[in-house]
């Protein structure tokens, strides 16, 4: 069990504590809550204490009330750090893509579109093979249908390896 798993339970009693418990400061806030409740420093102990004795919940509300300003400052600083982390990640990805785009080498700047084309060609190939096999079966040559699952399975394997790369590349484009 993690501190995040009891964030909803604590959040019903003390919303600011619950939101912090589910974030990056979860372990620190969990220690504060466990100390306040007088139980072992673990999510299980806190959860059990709240389950066995619901009247103990007033201690959480009192803790949040007494430390409201500090907790809100902590929540703001956590949000700022998450925003800065996301911004830095996006900046790094953007810089990488700009370097790829300026590259002199064909494969360096075209690998993302090439993966897209390969998926499209593979998918179209699967459709053409399927239609061809069924037309052959209608014309009296059903042997092609026996190989169809194997061929489509091979194409699915190819797509299975390239589609996730295409999805990630497209998502960050």
Tab-separated table of C-alpha atoms in Angstrom:
chain	number	residue	atom	x	y	z
A	1	UNK	CA	0.000	0.000	0.000
A	2	UNK	CA	1.267	3.487	-0.796
A	3	UNK	CA	0.446	6.897	0.605
A	4	UNK	CA	-1.284	7.688	-2.661
A	5	UNK	CA	-3.737	4.828	-2.060
A	6	UNK	CA	-5.144	6.477	1.078
A	7	UNK	CA	-5.158	10.011	-0.347
A	8	UNK	CA	-8.897	9.851	-1.135
A	9	UNK	CA	-9.782	8.697	2.378
A	10	UNK	CA	-7.711	11.450	3.983
A	11	UNK	CA	-8.945	13.949	1.369
A	12	UNK	CA	-12.558	13.493	2.519
A	13	UNK	CA	-11.529	14.663	5.978
A	14	UNK	CA	-8.755	17.128	5.107
A	15	UNK	CA	-8.730	18.035	1.380
A	16	UNK	CA	-5.369	19.818	1.350
A	17	UNK	CA	-3.640	16.951	3.172
A	18	UNK	CA	-5.279	14.445	0.812
A	19	UNK	CA	-4.108	16.260	-2.299
A	20	UNK	CA	-0.558	16.545	-0.970
A	21	UNK	CA	-0.580	12.901	0.101
A	22	UNK	CA	-1.241	11.877	-3.498
A	23	UNK	CA	1.582	14.002	-4.893
A	24	UNK	CA	5.357	14.268	-4.691
A	25	UNK	CA	5.309	15.276	-1.027
A	26	UNK	CA	3.277	12.179	-0.119
A	27	UNK	CA	5.855	10.499	2.111
A	28	UNK	CA	6.527	13.675	4.113
A	29	UNK	CA	2.840	14.411	4.561
A	30	UNK	CA	2.236	10.752	5.444
A	31	UNK	CA	4.832	10.976	8.210
A	32	UNK	CA	3.177	14.149	9.513
A	33	UNK	CA	-0.244	12.461	9.521
A	34	UNK	CA	1.053	9.290	11.202
A	35	UNK	CA	2.787	11.345	13.902
A	36	UNK	CA	-0.356	13.408	14.482
A	37	UNK	CA	-2.500	10.288	14.816
A	38	UNK	CA	0.101	8.569	17.008
A	39	UNK	CA	0.441	5.496	14.795
A	40	UNK	CA	3.253	3.766	12.928
A	41	UNK	CA	4.586	5.648	9.898
A	42	UNK	CA	2.887	3.558	7.212
A	43	UNK	CA	-0.184	3.974	5.010
A	44	UNK	CA	-1.616	0.736	6.418
A	45	UNK	CA	-1.430	2.013	10.009
A	46	UNK	CA	-3.015	5.353	9.151
A	47	UNK	CA	-5.772	3.687	7.135
A	48	UNK	CA	-6.435	1.180	9.918
A	49	UNK	CA	-6.538	3.933	12.564
A	50	UNK	CA	-9.086	5.908	10.541
A	51	UNK	CA	-11.159	2.772	9.925
A	52	UNK	CA	-11.189	1.575	13.544
A	53	UNK	CA	-11.716	4.964	15.170
A	54	UNK	CA	-13.502	7.464	12.899
A	55	UNK	CA	-13.457	10.012	15.742
A	56	UNK	CA	-9.687	10.312	15.286
A	57	UNK	CA	-10.412	12.107	12.011
A	58	UNK	CA	-10.852	15.366	13.909
A	59	UNK	CA	-7.070	15.328	14.490
A	60	UNK	CA	-6.519	15.472	10.726
A	61	UNK	CA	-8.991	18.323	10.340
A	62	UNK	CA	-7.309	20.121	13.242
A	63	UNK	CA	-3.850	19.540	11.718
A	64	UNK	CA	-5.009	20.965	8.397
A	65	UNK	CA	-6.671	23.901	10.110
A	66	UNK	CA	-3.578	24.736	12.183
A	67	UNK	CA	-1.130	24.328	9.301
A	68	UNK	CA	-3.392	25.619	6.493
A	69	UNK	CA	-1.036	28.340	5.227
A	70	UNK	CA	2.061	26.121	5.289
A	71	UNK	CA	0.211	23.250	3.594
A	72	UNK	CA	-1.120	25.528	0.866
A	73	UNK	CA	2.376	26.947	0.308
A	74	UNK	CA	3.661	23.385	0.014
A	75	UNK	CA	0.879	22.540	-2.455
A	76	UNK	CA	1.777	25.575	-4.569
A	77	UNK	CA	5.494	24.741	-4.516
A	78	UNK	CA	4.767	21.128	-5.533
A	79	UNK	CA	2.589	22.358	-8.407
A	80	UNK	CA	5.317	24.773	-9.513
A	81	UNK	CA	7.940	22.003	-9.467
A	82	UNK	CA	5.676	19.703	-11.504
A	83	UNK	CA	5.067	22.503	-14.010
A	84	UNK	CA	8.788	23.260	-14.260
A	85	UNK	CA	9.549	19.568	-14.744
A	86	UNK	CA	6.977	19.279	-17.530
A	87	UNK	CA	8.251	22.466	-19.153
A	88	UNK	CA	11.854	21.226	-19.029
A	89	UNK	CA	10.830	17.889	-20.526
A	90	UNK	CA	8.986	19.621	-23.367
A	91	UNK	CA	11.972	21.909	-23.955
A	92	UNK	CA	14.311	18.906	-24.179
A	93	UNK	CA	12.018	17.079	-26.617
A	94	UNK	CA	11.652	20.222	-28.728
A	95	UNK	CA	15.430	20.706	-28.831
A	96	UNK	CA	15.921	17.082	-29.901
A	97	UNK	CA	13.360	17.420	-32.680
A	98	UNK	CA	14.957	20.671	-33.887
A	99	UNK	CA	18.356	18.987	-34.072
A	100	UNK	CA	16.782	16.110	-36.034
A	101	UNK	CA	15.098	18.532	-38.426
A	102	UNK	CA	18.357	20.423	-39.090
A	103	UNK	CA	20.366	17.262	-39.597
A	104	UNK	CA	22.139	16.687	-42.890
A	105	UNK	CA	21.451	12.957	-42.809
A	106	UNK	CA	18.286	11.665	-44.448
A	107	UNK	CA	17.518	9.053	-41.785
A	108	UNK	CA	18.026	11.491	-38.917
A	109	UNK	CA	15.314	13.888	-40.043
A	110	UNK	CA	12.957	11.430	-41.721
A	111	UNK	CA	12.718	8.442	-39.383
A	112	UNK	CA	9.379	9.546	-37.910
A	113	UNK	CA	7.601	9.959	-41.276
A	114	UNK	CA	9.174	6.726	-42.557
A	115	UNK	CA	7.668	4.782	-39.672
A	116	UNK	CA	4.278	6.282	-40.514
A	117	UNK	CA	4.632	5.290	-44.156
A	118	UNK	CA	5.711	1.762	-43.229
A	119	UNK	CA	2.631	1.301	-41.027
A	120	UNK	CA	0.366	2.610	-43.797
A	121	UNK	CA	1.965	0.350	-46.415
A	122	UNK	CA	1.792	-2.661	-44.105
A	123	UNK	CA	-1.876	-2.011	-43.307
A	124	UNK	CA	-2.759	-1.540	-46.981
A	125	UNK	CA	-0.807	-4.711	-47.792
A	126	UNK	CA	-2.902	-6.640	-45.276
A	127	UNK	CA	-6.103	-5.380	-46.877
A	128	UNK	CA	-4.894	-6.230	-50.404
A	129	UNK	CA	-3.776	-9.727	-49.341
A	130	UNK	CA	-7.103	-10.388	-47.611
A	131	UNK	CA	-9.149	-9.222	-50.604
A	132	UNK	CA	-6.969	-11.246	-52.984
A	133	UNK	CA	-7.353	-14.401	-50.872
A	134	UNK	CA	-11.133	-14.063	-50.743
A	135	UNK	CA	-11.429	-13.345	-54.464
A	136	UNK	CA	-9.301	-16.429	-55.147
A	137	UNK	CA	-11.598	-18.464	-52.877
A	138	UNK	CA	-14.665	-17.193	-54.728
A	139	UNK	CA	-13.062	-18.225	-58.019
A	140	UNK	CA	-12.484	-21.779	-56.817
A	141	UNK	CA	-8.986	-21.603	-55.253
A	142	UNK	CA	-9.525	-21.711	-51.461
A	143	UNK	CA	-5.876	-22.634	-50.689
A	144	UNK	CA	-5.053	-18.963	-50.159
A	145	UNK	CA	-7.443	-18.770	-47.217
A	146	UNK	CA	-5.461	-21.373	-45.274
A	147	UNK	CA	-2.365	-19.164	-45.334
A	148	UNK	CA	-4.254	-15.948	-44.581
A	149	UNK	CA	-4.036	-16.167	-40.751
A	150	UNK	CA	-0.272	-16.739	-40.919
A	151	UNK	CA	0.296	-13.816	-43.301
A	152	UNK	CA	-1.944	-11.438	-41.347
A	153	UNK	CA	-0.263	-12.563	-38.116
A	154	UNK	CA	3.133	-11.677	-39.568
A	155	UNK	CA	1.846	-8.250	-40.649
A	156	UNK	CA	0.321	-7.745	-37.210
A	157	UNK	CA	3.720	-8.518	-35.679
A	158	UNK	CA	5.353	-5.904	-37.886
A	159	UNK	CA	2.707	-3.349	-36.996
A	160	UNK	CA	2.936	-4.269	-33.328
A	161	UNK	CA	6.576	-3.233	-33.257
A	162	UNK	CA	6.237	-0.042	-35.278
A	163	UNK	CA	2.867	1.382	-34.183
A	164	UNK	CA	3.912	2.188	-30.599
A	165	UNK	CA	6.952	4.067	-31.929
A	166	UNK	CA	4.718	5.900	-34.392
A	167	UNK	CA	2.237	6.738	-31.643
A	168	UNK	CA	4.882	8.145	-29.325
A	169	UNK	CA	6.568	10.070	-32.139
A	170	UNK	CA	3.230	11.515	-33.287
A	171	UNK	CA	2.161	12.382	-29.756
A	172	UNK	CA	5.267	14.468	-29.138
A	173	UNK	CA	5.254	16.130	-32.553
